[in-house]
GROMACS .gro file of C-alpha atoms in nm:
model
  428
    1MET     CA    1   6.658   1.040  -8.537
    2ARG     CA    2   6.587   0.666  -8.542
    3LEU     CA    3   6.232   0.730  -8.425
    4ILE     CA    4   6.180   0.946  -8.735
    5LEU     CA    5   6.358   0.725  -8.989
    6ALA     CA    6   6.254   0.383  -8.854
    7THR     CA    7   5.938   0.445  -8.654
    8ARG     CA    8   5.802   0.092  -8.690
    9SER     CA    9   6.129  -0.057  -8.571
   10VAL     CA   10   6.124   0.156  -8.254
   11LEU     CA   11   5.761   0.072  -8.185
   12ASP     CA   12   5.835  -0.296  -8.234
   13GLU     CA   13   6.108  -0.279  -7.969
   14LEU     CA   14   5.868  -0.104  -7.732
   15SER     CA   15   5.633  -0.403  -7.760
   16ASN     CA   16   5.856  -0.629  -7.549
   17PRO     CA   17   5.982  -0.558  -7.194
   18ALA     CA   18   6.327  -0.699  -7.275
   19THR     CA   19   6.386  -0.480  -7.581
   20SER     CA   20   6.215  -0.168  -7.444
   21THR     CA   21   6.457  -0.129  -7.152
   22PRO     CA   22   6.718   0.076  -7.344
   23MET     CA   23   6.452   0.338  -7.420
   24GLY     CA   24   6.458   0.434  -7.053
   25VAL     CA   25   6.833   0.491  -7.077
   26VAL     CA   26   6.781   0.709  -7.387
   27CYS     CA   27   6.531   0.919  -7.191
   28ILE     CA   28   6.774   0.952  -6.900
   29ALA     CA   29   7.052   1.067  -7.133
   30MET     CA   30   6.833   1.330  -7.299
   31GLU     CA   31   6.706   1.462  -6.966
   32CYS     CA   32   7.060   1.502  -6.836
   33VAL     CA   33   7.210   1.650  -7.154
   34PHE     CA   34   6.944   1.911  -7.233
   35ALA     CA   35   6.859   2.034  -6.883
   36GLY     CA   36   6.963   2.396  -6.840
   37ARG     CA   37   7.015   2.452  -7.214
   38GLY     CA   38   6.777   2.743  -7.260
   39PRO     CA   39   6.419   2.734  -7.389
   40ILE     CA   40   6.491   2.457  -7.641
   41GLY     CA   41   6.653   2.246  -7.373
   42GLU     CA   42   6.359   2.308  -7.142
   43ALA     CA   43   6.114   2.195  -7.410
   44ILE     CA   44   6.314   1.880  -7.482
   45VAL     CA   45   6.343   1.796  -7.111
   46LEU     CA   46   5.969   1.840  -7.051
   47ILE     CA   47   5.870   1.637  -7.357
   48THR     CA   48   6.118   1.362  -7.275
   49SER     CA   49   6.015   1.351  -6.909
   50THR     CA   50   5.649   1.324  -7.004
   51PHE     CA   51   5.730   1.043  -7.247
   52HIS     CA   52   5.941   0.871  -6.978
   53PHE     CA   53   5.646   0.890  -6.737
   54CYS     CA   54   5.415   0.729  -6.996
   55LEU     CA   55   5.683   0.472  -7.080
   56ALA     CA   56   5.697   0.364  -6.715
   57PHE     CA   57   5.328   0.276  -6.711
   58TRP     CA   58   5.339   0.112  -7.055
   59PHE     CA   59   5.628  -0.101  -6.930
   60ILE     CA   60   5.429  -0.202  -6.620
   61TYR     CA   61   5.139  -0.301  -6.844
   62MET     CA   62   5.369  -0.526  -7.047
   63VAL     CA   63   5.513  -0.677  -6.729
   64PHE     CA   64   5.167  -0.792  -6.624
   65GLN     CA   65   5.096  -0.925  -6.972
   66TYR     CA   66   5.415  -1.131  -6.975
   67ARG     CA   67   5.374  -1.232  -6.607
   68LEU     CA   68   5.719  -1.109  -6.515
   69LEU     CA   69   5.868  -1.060  -6.170
   70PRO     CA   70   6.096  -0.765  -6.088
   71ASP     CA   71   6.454  -0.787  -6.205
   72PRO     CA   72   6.713  -0.516  -6.284
   73SER     CA   73   6.581  -0.466  -6.638
   74PHE     CA   74   6.280  -0.291  -6.478
   75PHE     CA   75   6.482   0.000  -6.344
   76PRO     CA   76   6.566   0.224  -6.646
   77ASN     CA   77   6.200   0.256  -6.745
   78THR     CA   78   6.056   0.286  -6.392
   79VAL     CA   79   6.302   0.394  -6.123
   80GLY     CA   80   6.492   0.584  -6.393
   81LEU     CA   81   6.207   0.835  -6.375
   82ALA     CA   82   6.423   0.992  -6.101
   83TYR     CA   83   6.615   1.186  -6.364
   84ALA     CA   84   6.291   1.320  -6.507
   85ALA     CA   85   6.201   1.428  -6.152
   86ILE     CA   86   6.528   1.614  -6.092
   87LYS     CA   87   6.540   1.787  -6.429
   88THR     CA   88   6.169   1.875  -6.437
   89TYR     CA   89   6.200   2.020  -6.087
   90LEU     CA   90   6.436   2.284  -6.229
   91TYR     CA   91   6.147   2.429  -6.429
   92PHE     CA   92   5.828   2.311  -6.255
   93PRO     CA   93   5.875   2.197  -5.893
   94LEU     CA   94   5.536   2.030  -5.844
   95PRO     CA   95   5.558   1.786  -6.142
   96GLY     CA   96   5.915   1.715  -6.034
   97LYS     CA   97   5.797   1.614  -5.688
   98ILE     CA   98   5.523   1.397  -5.839
   99PHE     CA   99   5.779   1.217  -6.053
  100MET     CA  100   5.995   1.172  -5.743
  101GLY     CA  101   5.703   1.014  -5.559
  102PHE     CA  102   5.652   0.761  -5.838
  103THR     CA  103   6.026   0.692  -5.843
  104VAL     CA  104   6.030   0.605  -5.473
  105PHE     CA  105   5.719   0.388  -5.512
  106PHE     CA  106   5.865   0.197  -5.808
  107PHE     CA  107   6.191   0.147  -5.618
  108PHE     CA  108   6.040  -0.002  -5.302
  109ALA     CA  109   5.796  -0.212  -5.508
  110THR     CA  110   6.069  -0.381  -5.712
  111TYR     CA  111   6.418  -0.352  -5.561
  112PHE     CA  112   6.408  -0.612  -5.285
  113ILE     CA  113   6.250  -0.879  -5.503
  114SER     CA  114   6.510  -0.801  -5.768
  115LEU     CA  115   6.789  -0.841  -5.512
  116ILE     CA  116   6.667  -1.189  -5.424
  117ARG     CA  117   6.623  -1.296  -5.786
  118VAL     CA  118   6.968  -1.176  -5.892
  119ALA     CA  119   7.124  -1.370  -5.603
  120ILE     CA  120   6.949  -1.704  -5.666
  121ASN     CA  121   6.847  -1.697  -6.033
  122PRO     CA  122   7.141  -1.769  -6.270
  123LYS     CA  123   6.917  -1.724  -6.575
  124ILE     CA  124   6.936  -1.343  -6.549
  125SER     CA  125   7.222  -1.224  -6.771
  126ALA     CA  126   7.532  -1.047  -6.634
  127PRO     CA  127   7.467  -0.712  -6.810
  128VAL     CA  128   7.110  -0.702  -6.678
  129CYS     CA  129   7.227  -0.793  -6.327
  130TRP     CA  130   7.468  -0.498  -6.328
  131ILE     CA  131   7.174  -0.257  -6.373
  132GLN     CA  132   7.084  -0.350  -6.013
  133LEU     CA  133   7.343  -0.092  -5.903
  134SER     CA  134   7.142   0.193  -6.054
  135ALA     CA  135   6.813   0.157  -5.864
  136PRO     CA  136   6.908   0.272  -5.511
  137SER     CA  137   7.159   0.518  -5.654
  138ILE     CA  138   6.917   0.714  -5.868
  139THR     CA  139   6.646   0.695  -5.600
  140LEU     CA  140   6.888   0.852  -5.353
  141TYR     CA  141   6.962   1.119  -5.612
  142ALA     CA  142   6.592   1.188  -5.666
  143MET     CA  143   6.537   1.236  -5.294
  144THR     CA  144   6.766   1.538  -5.296
  145ILE     CA  145   6.456   1.727  -5.412
  146MET     CA  146   6.326   1.693  -5.057
  147GLN     CA  147   6.597   1.919  -4.913
  148GLN     CA  148   6.568   2.195  -5.172
  149PRO     CA  149   6.355   2.493  -5.063
  150GLY     CA  150   6.161   2.689  -5.321
  151PRO     CA  151   6.270   3.044  -5.419
  152GLN     CA  152   6.033   3.212  -5.171
  153ARG     CA  153   6.121   2.972  -4.893
  154GLU     CA  154   6.491   3.027  -4.957
  155LYS     CA  155   6.450   3.404  -4.912
  156GLU     CA  156   6.268   3.349  -4.584
  157LEU     CA  157   6.543   3.120  -4.457
  158GLU     CA  158   6.814   3.370  -4.545
  159ALA     CA  159   6.629   3.648  -4.362
  160ASP     CA  160   6.552   3.455  -4.041
  161ALA     CA  161   6.830   3.276  -3.849
  162ASP     CA  162   6.583   3.092  -3.623
  163LEU     CA  163   6.391   2.963  -3.923
  164MET     CA  164   6.719   2.845  -4.077
  165ALA     CA  165   6.804   2.660  -3.755
  166GLN     CA  166   6.466   2.486  -3.762
  167PHE     CA  167   6.518   2.395  -4.127
  168PHE     CA  168   6.858   2.242  -4.044
  169GLN     CA  169   6.724   2.048  -3.746
  170LEU     CA  170   6.429   1.910  -3.944
  171HIS     CA  171   6.654   1.778  -4.219
  172HIS     CA  172   6.909   1.648  -3.968
  173ASP     CA  173   6.638   1.445  -3.794
  174SER     CA  174   6.441   1.319  -4.097
  175TYR     CA  175   6.613   1.373  -4.432
  176LEU     CA  176   6.966   1.270  -4.330
  177PRO     CA  177   6.864   0.927  -4.185
  178LEU     CA  178   6.678   0.857  -4.508
  179GLN     CA  179   6.993   0.937  -4.704
  180HIS     CA  180   7.195   0.706  -4.476
  181PHE     CA  181   6.944   0.428  -4.543
  182MET     CA  182   6.954   0.478  -4.920
  183MET     CA  183   7.333   0.484  -4.917
  184ILE     CA  184   7.337   0.151  -4.734
  185LEU     CA  185   7.103   0.008  -4.998
  186SER     CA  186   7.336   0.144  -5.269
  187LEU     CA  187   7.627  -0.043  -5.111
  188VAL     CA  188   7.412  -0.356  -5.088
  189GLY     CA  189   7.345  -0.312  -5.460
  190LEU     CA  190   7.719  -0.286  -5.524
  191VAL     CA  191   7.781  -0.613  -5.340
  192SER     CA  192   7.494  -0.772  -5.534
  193VAL     CA  193   7.627  -0.677  -5.878
  194LEU     CA  194   7.985  -0.779  -5.796
  195HIS     CA  195   7.860  -1.117  -5.671
  196SER     CA  196   7.638  -1.163  -5.978
  197LEU     CA  197   7.924  -1.087  -6.216
  198TRP     CA  198   8.155  -1.325  -6.032
  199MET     CA  199   7.896  -1.606  -6.047
  200ARG     CA  200   7.826  -1.551  -6.419
  201TRP     CA  201   8.179  -1.472  -6.530
  202PRO     CA  202   8.272  -1.821  -6.670
  203GLN     CA  203   7.985  -1.798  -6.920
  204PHE     CA  204   7.988  -1.421  -6.973
  205LYS     CA  205   8.357  -1.398  -7.065
  206THR     CA  206   8.293  -1.615  -7.371
  207LYS     CA  207   8.041  -1.366  -7.514
  208GLU     CA  208   8.131  -1.119  -7.786
  209PHE     CA  209   8.129  -0.748  -7.701
  210SER     CA  210   7.787  -0.609  -7.789
  211PRO     CA  211   7.559  -0.307  -7.728
  212ALA     CA  212   7.432  -0.493  -7.421
  213HIS     CA  213   7.762  -0.407  -7.250
  214ALA     CA  214   7.635  -0.050  -7.213
  215ALA     CA  215   7.461  -0.186  -6.904
  216PHE     CA  216   7.798  -0.168  -6.726
  217CYS     CA  217   7.839   0.206  -6.789
  218PHE     CA  218   7.538   0.407  -6.675
  219PRO     CA  219   7.475   0.221  -6.343
  220THR     CA  220   7.837   0.275  -6.239
  221LEU     CA  221   7.820   0.648  -6.311
  222SER     CA  222   7.475   0.668  -6.147
  223HIS     CA  223   7.628   0.517  -5.834
  224THR     CA  224   7.908   0.776  -5.845
  225ASN     CA  225   7.650   1.051  -5.876
  226ALA     CA  226   7.460   0.911  -5.578
  227VAL     CA  227   7.773   0.907  -5.362
  228GLN     CA  228   7.830   1.273  -5.450
  229ALA     CA  229   7.467   1.355  -5.358
  230TYR     CA  230   7.511   1.170  -5.030
  231ARG     CA  231   7.829   1.365  -4.958
  232GLY     CA  232   7.632   1.685  -5.012
  233ALA     CA  233   7.366   1.572  -4.763
  234VAL     CA  234   7.629   1.482  -4.503
  235ASP     CA  235   7.812   1.812  -4.548
  236SER     CA  236   7.489   2.013  -4.524
  237PHE     CA  237   7.298   1.848  -4.242
  238SER     CA  238   7.531   1.632  -4.031
  239THR     CA  239   7.741   1.743  -3.735
  240ILE     CA  240   8.040   1.535  -3.848
  241PRO     CA  241   8.338   1.772  -3.860
  242PRO     CA  242   8.539   1.829  -4.179
  243GLY     CA  243   8.851   1.617  -4.206
  244SER     CA  244   8.700   1.331  -4.005
  245THR     CA  245   8.782   0.972  -4.096
  246PHE     CA  246   8.430   0.914  -4.225
  247LYS     CA  247   8.436   1.212  -4.460
  248ILE     CA  248   8.783   1.129  -4.590
  249ALA     CA  249   8.676   0.768  -4.654
  250LEU     CA  250   8.359   0.886  -4.826
  251TRP     CA  251   8.553   1.127  -5.048
  252SER     CA  252   8.804   0.852  -5.134
  253TYR     CA  253   8.524   0.613  -5.225
  254TRP     CA  254   8.358   0.875  -5.444
  255LEU     CA  255   8.687   0.948  -5.622
  256THR     CA  256   8.749   0.577  -5.681
  257CYS     CA  257   8.402   0.531  -5.829
  258LEU     CA  258   8.451   0.838  -6.049
  259ILE     CA  259   8.785   0.719  -6.186
  260VAL     CA  260   8.677   0.357  -6.239
  261GLY     CA  261   8.343   0.458  -6.393
  262SER     CA  262   8.509   0.709  -6.625
  263ILE     CA  263   8.769   0.456  -6.742
  264VAL     CA  264   8.503   0.192  -6.812
  265ASN     CA  265   8.291   0.449  -6.994
  266ILE     CA  266   8.581   0.568  -7.212
  267ILE     CA  267   8.690   0.214  -7.304
  268PHE     CA  268   8.337   0.101  -7.387
  269THR     CA  269   8.267   0.418  -7.585
  270TYR     CA  270   8.577   0.355  -7.795
  271LYS     CA  271   8.467  -0.004  -7.858
  272PHE     CA  272   8.118   0.114  -7.950
  273PHE     CA  273   8.245   0.357  -8.213
  274LYS     CA  274   8.483   0.095  -8.349
  275ARG     CA  275   8.214  -0.173  -8.385
  276SER     CA  276   7.920   0.046  -8.483
  277PRO     CA  277   7.966  -0.014  -8.861
  278GLN     CA  278   7.953  -0.390  -8.814
  279TRP     CA  279   7.651  -0.368  -8.580
  280THR     CA  280   7.449  -0.139  -8.805
  281LYS     CA  281   7.515  -0.331  -9.127
  282VAL     CA  282   7.310  -0.646  -9.076
  283ASP     CA  283   7.395  -0.948  -9.292
  284LEU     CA  284   7.076  -1.052  -9.474
  285MET     CA  285   7.242  -1.269  -9.739
  286THR     CA  286   7.291  -1.589  -9.539
  287GLY     CA  287   6.960  -1.751  -9.628
  288GLU     CA  288   6.796  -1.686  -9.292
  289GLU     CA  289   6.420  -1.733  -9.298
  290GLU     CA  290   6.248  -1.429  -9.157
  291PRO     CA  291   6.155  -1.476  -8.790
  292PRO     CA  292   5.790  -1.457  -8.682
  293GLU     CA  293   5.605  -1.157  -8.552
  294PRO     CA  294   5.552  -1.139  -8.173
  295SER     CA  295   5.187  -1.242  -8.211
  296ASP     CA  296   5.282  -1.560  -8.401
  297THR     CA  297   5.546  -1.708  -8.173
  298LEU     CA  298   5.566  -2.028  -7.973
  299ILE     CA  299   5.647  -1.829  -7.659
  300GLN     CA  300   5.321  -1.636  -7.688
  301GLU     CA  301   5.129  -1.963  -7.698
  302MET     CA  302   5.303  -2.085  -7.384
  303ILE     CA  303   5.238  -1.758  -7.202
  304HIS     CA  304   4.870  -1.728  -7.287
  305GLU     CA  305   4.754  -2.088  -7.323
  306SER     CA  306   4.970  -2.249  -7.057
  307GLY     CA  307   5.012  -1.969  -6.804
  308ALA     CA  308   5.391  -1.962  -6.833
  309GLY     CA  309   5.536  -1.684  -6.623
  310GLU     CA  310   5.831  -1.602  -6.402
  311ARG     CA  311   5.903  -1.735  -6.053
  312ILE     CA  312   6.148  -1.618  -5.788
  313LEU     CA  313   6.369  -1.916  -5.874
  314GLN     CA  314   6.308  -2.063  -6.218
  315PRO     CA  315   6.489  -2.310  -6.446
  316PHE     CA  316   6.427  -2.106  -6.761
  317VAL     CA  317   6.512  -1.766  -6.909
  318SER     CA  318   6.250  -1.490  -6.888
  319PRO     CA  319   5.970  -1.548  -7.143
  320ALA     CA  320   6.019  -1.188  -7.261
  321VAL     CA  321   6.385  -1.260  -7.343
  322LEU     CA  322   6.293  -1.585  -7.520
  323GLN     CA  323   6.024  -1.397  -7.712
  324ALA     CA  324   6.278  -1.136  -7.822
  325ASN     CA  325   6.519  -1.407  -7.937
  326GLU     CA  326   6.245  -1.585  -8.129
  327THR     CA  327   6.128  -1.272  -8.312
  328GLY     CA  328   6.467  -1.102  -8.356
  329THR     CA  329   6.472  -0.732  -8.437
  330LEU     CA  330   6.291  -0.532  -8.704
  331VAL     CA  331   6.545  -0.370  -8.938
  332ARG     CA  332   6.483  -0.069  -9.163
  333LEU     CA  333   6.621  -0.133  -9.512
  334ARG     CA  334   6.769   0.143  -9.722
  335ARG     CA  335   6.558   0.248 -10.016
  336GLY     CA  336   6.699   0.152 -10.356
  337THR     CA  337   6.890  -0.155 -10.238
  338GLU     CA  338   6.831  -0.513 -10.350
  339ASP     CA  339   6.712  -0.605 -10.000
  340TYR     CA  340   6.455  -0.325 -10.015
  341ARG     CA  341   6.328  -0.453 -10.349
  342LEU     CA  342   6.295  -0.808 -10.217
  343HIS     CA  343   6.159  -0.745  -9.869
  344GLY     CA  344   6.016  -0.394  -9.860
  345PRO     CA  345   6.116  -0.123  -9.609
  346TYR     CA  346   6.141  -0.357  -9.306
  347ILE     CA  347   6.258  -0.710  -9.237
  348ARG     CA  348   6.306  -0.918  -8.924
  349THR     CA  349   6.639  -1.081  -8.847
  350ARG     CA  350   6.823  -1.252  -8.563
  351HIS     CA  351   7.161  -1.145  -8.703
  352VAL     CA  352   7.217  -0.893  -8.424
  353THR     CA  353   7.451  -0.915  -8.125
  354SER     CA  354   7.207  -0.806  -7.856
  355LEU     CA  355   6.838  -0.762  -7.784
  356GLY     CA  356   6.789  -0.489  -7.528
  357PHE     CA  357   7.052  -0.548  -7.259
  358ASP     CA  358   7.056  -0.925  -7.321
  359ILE     CA  359   7.316  -1.074  -7.553
  360THR     CA  360   7.150  -1.262  -7.838
  361MET     CA  361   7.145  -1.639  -7.785
  362ASP     CA  362   7.291  -1.871  -8.042
  363GLU     CA  363   7.065  -2.144  -8.185
  364GLU     CA  364   7.182  -2.416  -7.947
  365GLU     CA  365   7.140  -2.195  -7.641
  366PHE     CA  366   6.794  -2.087  -7.757
  367ARG     CA  367   6.688  -2.450  -7.808
  368GLN     CA  368   6.803  -2.541  -7.457
  369GLU     CA  369   6.629  -2.247  -7.292
  370ARG     CA  370   6.310  -2.303  -7.488
  371ALA     CA  371   6.316  -2.671  -7.391
  372ALA     CA  372   6.359  -2.571  -7.025
  373LEU     CA  373   6.049  -2.353  -7.046
  374MET     CA  374   5.854  -2.631  -7.220
  375ASP     CA  375   5.958  -2.880  -6.951
  376TRP     CA  376   5.835  -2.640  -6.685
  377VAL     CA  377   5.505  -2.599  -6.869
  378ALA     CA  378   5.471  -2.977  -6.898
  379LYS     CA  379   5.515  -3.017  -6.522
  380ASN     CA  380   5.270  -2.738  -6.443
  381ALA     CA  381   4.932  -2.820  -6.594
  382PRO     CA  382   4.772  -2.543  -6.803
  383ARG     CA  383   4.498  -2.354  -6.628
  384THR     CA  384   4.154  -2.313  -6.781
  385ARG     CA  385   4.123  -1.961  -6.917
  386ASN     CA  386   3.796  -1.808  -7.025
  387ARG     CA  387   3.959  -1.491  -7.154
  388THR     CA  388   4.311  -1.412  -7.269
  389LEU     CA  389   4.490  -1.091  -7.343
  390SER     CA  390   4.725  -1.074  -7.636
  391ILE     CA  391   5.088  -0.984  -7.587
  392PRO     CA  392   5.112  -0.606  -7.622
  393SER     CA  393   5.214  -0.484  -7.963
  394MET     CA  394   5.222  -0.126  -8.083
  395MET     CA  395   5.220  -0.236  -8.444
  396LYS     CA  396   5.192  -0.551  -8.655
  397LEU     CA  397   5.349  -0.649  -8.982
  398THR     CA  398   5.205  -0.880  -9.240
  399SER     CA  399   5.399  -1.169  -9.388
  400LYS     CA  400   5.225  -1.216  -9.718
  401GLY     CA  401   5.364  -1.504  -9.910
  402ARG     CA  402   5.600  -1.604  -9.630
  403GLY     CA  403   5.393  -1.869  -9.453
  404ILE     CA  404   5.275  -1.888  -9.094
  405TYR     CA  405   5.540  -1.880  -8.827
  406GLY     CA  406   5.572  -1.986  -8.469
  407THR     CA  407   5.325  -2.276  -8.453
  408PHE     CA  408   5.400  -2.593  -8.264
  409ARG     CA  409   5.552  -2.901  -8.405
  410ASP     CA  410   5.388  -3.224  -8.287
  411GLU     CA  411   5.644  -3.304  -8.017
  412GLU     CA  412   5.626  -2.945  -7.889
  413ALA     CA  413   5.246  -2.954  -7.874
  414GLN     CA  414   5.255  -3.272  -7.667
  415HIS     CA  415   5.450  -3.087  -7.398
  416LEU     CA  416   5.163  -2.842  -7.371
  417GLY     CA  417   4.889  -3.104  -7.369
  418HIS     CA  418   4.738  -3.029  -7.709
  419ARG     CA  419   4.817  -3.063  -8.078
  420ARG     CA  420   4.825  -2.810  -8.355
  421SER     CA  421   4.881  -2.837  -8.725
  422THR     CA  422   5.241  -2.878  -8.824
  423THR     CA  423   5.388  -2.585  -9.012
  424MET     CA  424   5.738  -2.467  -9.078
  425ASP     CA  425   5.938  -2.397  -8.764
  426THR     CA  426   6.148  -2.093  -8.837
  427TYR     CA  427   6.479  -2.212  -8.695
  428TYR     CA  428   6.455  -2.563  -8.569
   0.00000   0.00000   0.00000
């Protein structure tokens, strides 16, 4: 619905890796909800899965443009393709297997670097860190496609006992060890997210509840789903007898995850409904000067002129997150209101509680993080660049009569080794 009523706002969010991450979660939700719902559900699943596939590669393109390293915010748009794989497989097995292959590739290309960065980089926010739990869980779930025979193969297995024995032995020797490995990685992810939350708790507990807290819901339930899928693999292809200590412990763990995840989901859903009116009614009457467009920001200059990018351990927040905080969000104004008459159908504002799965920084925090990035740039001499690529943007807005935003002040330019004309700095 929002895509129809506020298309430019959605496209603007898809122009930044930090703010595009929730779109992957939206795709996952639609794929899960509409699968098996008749012809209309099939059409929605196929369209959504195709869009999710394209979104994954658009996200990777943006990652290279912003010079980002893997962190948990990558997973909904990339590894989250697992849900497209599972649900598409119900209708068209071959595309489902192709999606699964990309899921596994994305997982092994990003997960281990993300594990290291979450452990040693305190600049990654607590909600984003919690998404770490989802990557091995949904990859494990996607791999269940490997043990599902097609309709014709299933008939052959039912008719031939020897063939069924070979099928069991093959999966016992190859598929089951892979599931054991993925389950171990899922438990490593659990330890990682618990450690990250404990390390960031003193700062995180002071933050107001926001839409970014949704990052605590879907990874927890994805992990529960993965444990159930693992239980199915163990029951089907292992020789461990029913009622064994291992199976009882595994069932108990699954039940604990289900109960805890459901409670967290119910509480957060209640809070979401309660606070939705305040989140969706943005205050535009406080005299805030409209933030700049992504192409006119200070962060863009540092990325493209100074080569600013992420490192395994870095003293600054991700440039994509800083970019999102500098530009704010693009809000659709209701026709016929005073704001619509003054600003037109859209306006940018920072009066929102979250940007993607990152809680919006206050002005002091943003100054500090921007200064940390500028200090890093000052200590790392700009490289000579013959060609530059602009930060990806699906759409651009004009700011007629509102001045030019995002240019350096003199003292900021000196950090970067050059000077630019002094114009109004939006916030500072």
